[in-house]
mmCIF file of C-alpha atoms in Angstrom:
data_model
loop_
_atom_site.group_PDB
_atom_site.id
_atom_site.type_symbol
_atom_site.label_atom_id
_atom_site.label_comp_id
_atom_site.label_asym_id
_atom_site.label_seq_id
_atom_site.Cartn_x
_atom_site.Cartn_y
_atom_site.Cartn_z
ATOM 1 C CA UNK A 1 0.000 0.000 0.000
ATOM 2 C CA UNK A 2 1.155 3.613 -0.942
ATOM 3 C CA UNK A 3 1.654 6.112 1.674
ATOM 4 C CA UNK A 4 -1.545 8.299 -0.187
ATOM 5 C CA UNK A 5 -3.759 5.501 -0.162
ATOM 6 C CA UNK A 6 -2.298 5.005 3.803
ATOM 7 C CA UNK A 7 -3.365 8.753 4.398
ATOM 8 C CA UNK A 8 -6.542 8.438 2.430
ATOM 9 C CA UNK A 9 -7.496 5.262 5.187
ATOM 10 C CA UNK A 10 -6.636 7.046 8.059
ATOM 11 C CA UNK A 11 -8.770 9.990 6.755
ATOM 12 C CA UNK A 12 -5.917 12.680 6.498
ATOM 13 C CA UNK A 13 -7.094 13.903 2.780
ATOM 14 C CA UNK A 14 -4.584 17.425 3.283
ATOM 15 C CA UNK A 15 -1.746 14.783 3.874
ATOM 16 C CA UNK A 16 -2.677 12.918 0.588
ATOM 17 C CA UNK A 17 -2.744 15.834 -0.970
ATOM 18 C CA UNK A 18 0.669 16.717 -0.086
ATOM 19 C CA UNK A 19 1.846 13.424 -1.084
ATOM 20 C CA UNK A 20 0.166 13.485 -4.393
ATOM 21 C CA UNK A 21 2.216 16.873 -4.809
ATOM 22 C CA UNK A 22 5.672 14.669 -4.059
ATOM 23 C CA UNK A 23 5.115 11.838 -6.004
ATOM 24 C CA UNK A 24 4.113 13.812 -9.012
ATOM 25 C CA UNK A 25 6.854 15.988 -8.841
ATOM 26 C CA UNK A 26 8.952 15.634 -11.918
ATOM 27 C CA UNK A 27 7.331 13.448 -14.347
ATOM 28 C CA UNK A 28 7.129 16.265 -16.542
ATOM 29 C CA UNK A 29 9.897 17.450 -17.859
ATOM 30 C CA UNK A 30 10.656 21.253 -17.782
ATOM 31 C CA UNK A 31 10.229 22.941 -21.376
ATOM 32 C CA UNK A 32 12.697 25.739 -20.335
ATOM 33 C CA UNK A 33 15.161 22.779 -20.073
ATOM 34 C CA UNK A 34 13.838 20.039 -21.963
ATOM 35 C CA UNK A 35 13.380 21.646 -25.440
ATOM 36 C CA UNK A 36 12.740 18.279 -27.756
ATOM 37 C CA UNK A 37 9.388 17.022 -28.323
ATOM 38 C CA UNK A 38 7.466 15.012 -25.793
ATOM 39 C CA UNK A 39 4.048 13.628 -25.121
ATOM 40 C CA UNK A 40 3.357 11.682 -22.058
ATOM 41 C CA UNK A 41 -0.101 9.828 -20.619
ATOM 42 C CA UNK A 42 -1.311 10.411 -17.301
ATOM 43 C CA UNK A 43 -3.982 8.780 -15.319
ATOM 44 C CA UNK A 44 -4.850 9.432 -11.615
ATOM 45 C CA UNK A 45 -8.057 8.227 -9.791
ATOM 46 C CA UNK A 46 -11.373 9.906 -10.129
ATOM 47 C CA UNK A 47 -13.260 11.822 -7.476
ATOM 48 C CA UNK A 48 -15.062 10.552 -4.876
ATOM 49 C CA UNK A 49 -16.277 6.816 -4.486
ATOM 50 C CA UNK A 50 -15.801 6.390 -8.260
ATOM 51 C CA UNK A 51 -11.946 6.710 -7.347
ATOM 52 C CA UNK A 52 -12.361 3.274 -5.861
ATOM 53 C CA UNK A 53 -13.227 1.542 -9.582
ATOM 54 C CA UNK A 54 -11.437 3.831 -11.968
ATOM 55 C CA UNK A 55 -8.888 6.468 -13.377
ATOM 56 C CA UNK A 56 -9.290 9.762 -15.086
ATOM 57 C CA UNK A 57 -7.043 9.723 -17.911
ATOM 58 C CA UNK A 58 -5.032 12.437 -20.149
ATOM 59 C CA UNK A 59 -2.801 13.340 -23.201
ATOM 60 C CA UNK A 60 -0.049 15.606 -22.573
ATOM 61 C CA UNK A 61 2.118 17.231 -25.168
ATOM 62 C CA UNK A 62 5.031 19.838 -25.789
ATOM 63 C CA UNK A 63 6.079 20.562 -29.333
ATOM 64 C CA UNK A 64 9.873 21.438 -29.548
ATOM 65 C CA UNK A 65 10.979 24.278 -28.134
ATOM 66 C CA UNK A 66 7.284 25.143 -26.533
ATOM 67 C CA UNK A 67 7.265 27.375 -23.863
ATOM 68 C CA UNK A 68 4.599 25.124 -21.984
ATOM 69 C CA UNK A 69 2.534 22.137 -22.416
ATOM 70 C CA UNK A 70 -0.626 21.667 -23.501
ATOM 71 C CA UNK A 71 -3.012 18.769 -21.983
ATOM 72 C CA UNK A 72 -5.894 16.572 -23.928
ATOM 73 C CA UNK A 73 -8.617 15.406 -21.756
ATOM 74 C CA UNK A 74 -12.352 14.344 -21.936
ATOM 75 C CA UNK A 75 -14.556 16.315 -18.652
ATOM 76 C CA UNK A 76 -17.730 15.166 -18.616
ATOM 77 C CA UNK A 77 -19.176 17.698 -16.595
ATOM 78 C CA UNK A 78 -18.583 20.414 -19.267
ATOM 79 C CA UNK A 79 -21.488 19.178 -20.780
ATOM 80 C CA UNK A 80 -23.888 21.055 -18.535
ATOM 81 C CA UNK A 81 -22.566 23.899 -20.453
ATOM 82 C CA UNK A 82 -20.492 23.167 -23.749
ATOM 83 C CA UNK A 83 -21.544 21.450 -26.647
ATOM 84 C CA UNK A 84 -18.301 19.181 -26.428
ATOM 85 C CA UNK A 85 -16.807 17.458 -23.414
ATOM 86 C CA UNK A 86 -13.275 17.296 -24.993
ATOM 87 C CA UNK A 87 -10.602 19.889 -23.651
ATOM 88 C CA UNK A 88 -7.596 21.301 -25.173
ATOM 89 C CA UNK A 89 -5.743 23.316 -22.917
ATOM 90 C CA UNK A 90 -2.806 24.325 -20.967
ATOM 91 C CA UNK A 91 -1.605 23.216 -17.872
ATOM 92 C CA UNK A 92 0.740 21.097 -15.910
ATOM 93 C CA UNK A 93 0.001 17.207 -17.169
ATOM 94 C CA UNK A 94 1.648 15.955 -13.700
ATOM 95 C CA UNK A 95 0.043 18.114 -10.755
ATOM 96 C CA UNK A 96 -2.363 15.908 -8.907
ATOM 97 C CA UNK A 97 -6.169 15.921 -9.952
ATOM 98 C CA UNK A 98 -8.319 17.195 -7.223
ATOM 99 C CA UNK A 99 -5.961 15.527 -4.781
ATOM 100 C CA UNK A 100 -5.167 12.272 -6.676
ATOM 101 C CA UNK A 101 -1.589 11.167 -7.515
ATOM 102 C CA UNK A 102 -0.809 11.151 -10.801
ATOM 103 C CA UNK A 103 0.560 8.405 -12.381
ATOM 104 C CA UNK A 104 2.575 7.711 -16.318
ATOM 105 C CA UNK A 105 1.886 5.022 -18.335
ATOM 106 C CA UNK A 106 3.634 6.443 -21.846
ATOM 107 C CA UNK A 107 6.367 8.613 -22.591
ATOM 108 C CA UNK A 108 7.635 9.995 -25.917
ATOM 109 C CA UNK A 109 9.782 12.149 -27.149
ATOM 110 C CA UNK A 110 12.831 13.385 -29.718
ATOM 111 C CA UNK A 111 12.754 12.971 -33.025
ATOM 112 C CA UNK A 112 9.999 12.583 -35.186
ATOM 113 C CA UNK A 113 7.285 13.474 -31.193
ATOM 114 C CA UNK A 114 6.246 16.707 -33.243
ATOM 115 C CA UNK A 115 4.825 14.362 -36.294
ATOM 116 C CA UNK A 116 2.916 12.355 -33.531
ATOM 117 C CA UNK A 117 1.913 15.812 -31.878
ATOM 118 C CA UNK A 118 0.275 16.724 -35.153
ATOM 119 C CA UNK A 119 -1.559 13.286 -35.324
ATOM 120 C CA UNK A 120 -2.896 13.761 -31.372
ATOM 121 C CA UNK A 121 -4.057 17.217 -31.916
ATOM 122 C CA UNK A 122 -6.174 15.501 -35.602
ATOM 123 C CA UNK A 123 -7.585 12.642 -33.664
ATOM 124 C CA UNK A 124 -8.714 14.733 -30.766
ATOM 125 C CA UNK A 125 -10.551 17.003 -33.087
ATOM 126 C CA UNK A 126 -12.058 14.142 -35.031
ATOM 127 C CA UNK A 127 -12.823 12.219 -31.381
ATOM 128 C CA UNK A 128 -16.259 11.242 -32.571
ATOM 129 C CA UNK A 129 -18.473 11.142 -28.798
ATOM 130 C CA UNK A 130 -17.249 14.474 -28.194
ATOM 131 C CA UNK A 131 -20.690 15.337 -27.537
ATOM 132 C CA UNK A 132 -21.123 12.202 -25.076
ATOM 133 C CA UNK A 133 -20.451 10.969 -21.763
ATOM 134 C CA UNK A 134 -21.670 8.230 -19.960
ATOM 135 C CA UNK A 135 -19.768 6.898 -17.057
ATOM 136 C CA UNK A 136 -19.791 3.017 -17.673
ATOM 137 C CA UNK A 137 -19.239 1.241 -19.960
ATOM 138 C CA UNK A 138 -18.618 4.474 -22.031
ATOM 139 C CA UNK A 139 -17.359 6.903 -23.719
ATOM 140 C CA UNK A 140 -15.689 8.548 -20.716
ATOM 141 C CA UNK A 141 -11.989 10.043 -20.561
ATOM 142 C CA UNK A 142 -10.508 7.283 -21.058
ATOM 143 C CA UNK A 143 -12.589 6.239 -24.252
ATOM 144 C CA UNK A 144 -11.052 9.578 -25.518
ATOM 145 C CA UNK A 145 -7.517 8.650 -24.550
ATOM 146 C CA UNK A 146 -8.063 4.831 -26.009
ATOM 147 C CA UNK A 147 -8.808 6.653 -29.324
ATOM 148 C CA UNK A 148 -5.886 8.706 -29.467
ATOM 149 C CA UNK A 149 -3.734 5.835 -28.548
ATOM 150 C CA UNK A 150 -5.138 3.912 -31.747
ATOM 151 C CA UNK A 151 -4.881 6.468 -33.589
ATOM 152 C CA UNK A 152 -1.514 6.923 -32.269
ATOM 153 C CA UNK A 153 0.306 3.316 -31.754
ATOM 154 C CA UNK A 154 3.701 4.905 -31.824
ATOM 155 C CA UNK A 155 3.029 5.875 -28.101
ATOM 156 C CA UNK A 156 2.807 2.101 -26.901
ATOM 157 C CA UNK A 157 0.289 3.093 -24.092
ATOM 158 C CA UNK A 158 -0.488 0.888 -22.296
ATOM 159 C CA UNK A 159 -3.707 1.605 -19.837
ATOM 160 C CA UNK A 160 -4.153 0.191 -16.712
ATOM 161 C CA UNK A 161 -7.386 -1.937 -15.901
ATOM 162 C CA UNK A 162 -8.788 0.594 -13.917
ATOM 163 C CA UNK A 163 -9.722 3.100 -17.406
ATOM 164 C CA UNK A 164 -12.888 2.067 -17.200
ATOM 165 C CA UNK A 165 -14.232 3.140 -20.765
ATOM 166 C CA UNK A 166 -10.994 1.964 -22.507
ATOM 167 C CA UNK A 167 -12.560 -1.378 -24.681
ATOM 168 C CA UNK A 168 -15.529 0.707 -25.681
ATOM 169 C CA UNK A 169 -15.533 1.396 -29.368
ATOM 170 C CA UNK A 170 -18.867 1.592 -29.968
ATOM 171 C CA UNK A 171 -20.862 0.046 -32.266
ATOM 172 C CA UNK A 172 -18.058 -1.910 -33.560
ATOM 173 C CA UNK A 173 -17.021 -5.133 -32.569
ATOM 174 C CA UNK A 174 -13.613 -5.665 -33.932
ATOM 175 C CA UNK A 175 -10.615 -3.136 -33.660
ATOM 176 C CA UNK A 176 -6.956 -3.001 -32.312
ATOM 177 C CA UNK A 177 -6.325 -3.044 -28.656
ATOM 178 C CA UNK A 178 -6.587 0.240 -27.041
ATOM 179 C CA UNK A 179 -2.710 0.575 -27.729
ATOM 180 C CA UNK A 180 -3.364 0.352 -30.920
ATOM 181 C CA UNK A 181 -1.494 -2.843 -31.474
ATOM 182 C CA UNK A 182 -2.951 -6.273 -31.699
ATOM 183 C CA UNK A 183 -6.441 -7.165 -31.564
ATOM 184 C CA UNK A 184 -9.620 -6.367 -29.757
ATOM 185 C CA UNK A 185 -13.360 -7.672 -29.752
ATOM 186 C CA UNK A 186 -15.396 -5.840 -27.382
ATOM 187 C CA UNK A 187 -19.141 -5.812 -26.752
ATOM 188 C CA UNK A 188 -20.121 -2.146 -26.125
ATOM 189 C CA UNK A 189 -17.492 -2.210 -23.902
ATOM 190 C CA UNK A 190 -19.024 -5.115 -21.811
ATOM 191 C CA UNK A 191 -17.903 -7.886 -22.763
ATOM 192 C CA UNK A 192 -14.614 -8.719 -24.702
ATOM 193 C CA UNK A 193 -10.892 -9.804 -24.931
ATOM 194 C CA UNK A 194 -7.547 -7.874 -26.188
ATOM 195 C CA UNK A 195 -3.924 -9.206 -27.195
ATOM 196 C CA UNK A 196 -1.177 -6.889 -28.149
ATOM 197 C CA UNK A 197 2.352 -7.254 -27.249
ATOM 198 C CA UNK A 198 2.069 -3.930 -25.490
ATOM 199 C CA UNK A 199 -1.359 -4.940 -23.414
ATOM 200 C CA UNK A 200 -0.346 -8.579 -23.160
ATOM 201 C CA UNK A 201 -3.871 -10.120 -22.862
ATOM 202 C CA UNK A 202 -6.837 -8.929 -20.839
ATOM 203 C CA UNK A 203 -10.404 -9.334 -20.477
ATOM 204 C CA UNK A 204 -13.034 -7.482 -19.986
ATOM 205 C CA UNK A 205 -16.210 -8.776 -18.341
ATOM 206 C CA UNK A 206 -18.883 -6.080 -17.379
ATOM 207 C CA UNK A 207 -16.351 -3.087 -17.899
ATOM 208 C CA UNK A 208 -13.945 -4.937 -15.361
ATOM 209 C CA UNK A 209 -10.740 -5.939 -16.587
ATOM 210 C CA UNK A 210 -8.138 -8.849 -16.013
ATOM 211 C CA UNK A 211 -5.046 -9.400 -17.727
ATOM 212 C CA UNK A 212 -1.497 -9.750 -17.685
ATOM 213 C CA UNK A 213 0.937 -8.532 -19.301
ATOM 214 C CA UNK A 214 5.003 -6.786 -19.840
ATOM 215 C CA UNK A 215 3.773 -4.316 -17.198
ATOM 216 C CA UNK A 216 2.381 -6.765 -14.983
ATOM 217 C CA UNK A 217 -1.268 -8.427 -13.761
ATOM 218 C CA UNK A 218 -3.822 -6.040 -14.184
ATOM 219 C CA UNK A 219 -6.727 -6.352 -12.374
ATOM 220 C CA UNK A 220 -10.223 -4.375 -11.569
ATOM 221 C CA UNK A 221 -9.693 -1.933 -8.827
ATOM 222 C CA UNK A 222 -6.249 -2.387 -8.136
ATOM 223 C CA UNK A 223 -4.910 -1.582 -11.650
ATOM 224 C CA UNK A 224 -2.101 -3.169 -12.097
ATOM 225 C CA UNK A 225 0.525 -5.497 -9.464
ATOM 226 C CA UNK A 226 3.915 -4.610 -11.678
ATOM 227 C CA UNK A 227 5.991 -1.154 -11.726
ATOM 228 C CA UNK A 228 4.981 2.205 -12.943
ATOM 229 C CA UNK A 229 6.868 4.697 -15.657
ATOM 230 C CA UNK A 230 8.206 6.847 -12.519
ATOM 231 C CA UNK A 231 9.287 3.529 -10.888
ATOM 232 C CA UNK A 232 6.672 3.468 -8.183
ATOM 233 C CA UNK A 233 4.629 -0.057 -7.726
ATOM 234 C CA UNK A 234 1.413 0.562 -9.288
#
């Protein structure tokens, strides 16, 4: 057990907050010293009691020589008032959200990122349930980030079971694995089964996942038992 989640039992939310703020703390990389291309995936867990099944999940890029970075994410809330529940803007992809520690599950960058940057920022655009949200099975955040990732495959991401939303693709039964590598048949997001060599194998029965894996066993609440991008068991 982290010490967050420790914190989070012993009801001492300020103190998880602070150690959301120290785990987090340079997974970014700095654009006034990091000036090639990057784009990194986050994920942290949701608010509330839904933080106990699933992860809120983001796209995170900085062109070459950018003076900041700029963050792709599906809110669902901004329905209420927006026509779209997509958001492009800018802000820090690694500070905690609403309290939650951040975690990375892709990282990209040098040569040839700004190509991929290009791609992100098209599929984002053409993201086609911008104008839908529905908690479980889907589209949710992490439906969004699924798509960029098959649009995407050069990023290799590789989403934990707890993205709830991930296998949904719709009406559609057959398509790559959220990576965008392999194979995936998935029942509105119900009911299915993925192989990649980036994913391993997992299935997905009622929007909960099991699998294993090169990152480890993933399972439904936990995530995954096997080690994080920033080297933290996750």
């Amino acid at each position: 057990m982290n010490s967050r989640r420790l914190a989070r039992l012993l009801g001492l939310p300020a103190l998880a907050a602070v150690v959301s703020l120290a785990n987090a703390e340079g997974l970014a990389p700095d654009p006034a010293q990091t000036h090639e291309a990057v784009v990194q995936v986050y994920g942290a867990r949701t608010l509330g009691v839904k933080g106990v099944f699933g992860v809120h999940t983001w796209v995170a890029v900085k062109p070459a020589y950018a003076p900041g970075w700029t963050v792709y994410e599906v809110i669902g809330w901004r329905l209420r008032w927006s026509e779209s529940a997509v958001v492009i803007r800018d802000r820090q992809p690694d500070a905690p959200w609403f309290g939650a520690a951040v975690e990375l599950y892709a990282d990209k960058r040098g040569a040839g990122v700004d190509e991929l940057i290009k791609r992100i920022d098209k599929a984002a655009h053409d993201y086609p349930y911008a104008n839908t949200y529905t908690l479980w099975p889907g589209p949710n955040s992490n439906t969004f980030t699924a798509w960029i990732a098959r649009a995407v495959p050069e990023l290799k991401v590789d989403l934990p079971a707890t993205a709830v939303g991930k296998d949904f693709i719709g009406t559609s039964v057959f398509s790559s694995a959220p990576s965008g590598s392999g194979y995936q048949v998935s029942l509105g997001g119900l009911l299915g089964v993925a192989a990649s060599q980036v994913e391993g194998v997992e299935l997905n029965l009622l929007g909960l996942n099991f699998g294993v894996g090169p990152s480890g066993v993933k399972l439904p609440l936990v995530g995954r038992i096997g080690m994080s991008r920033s080297g933290a068991p996750r």
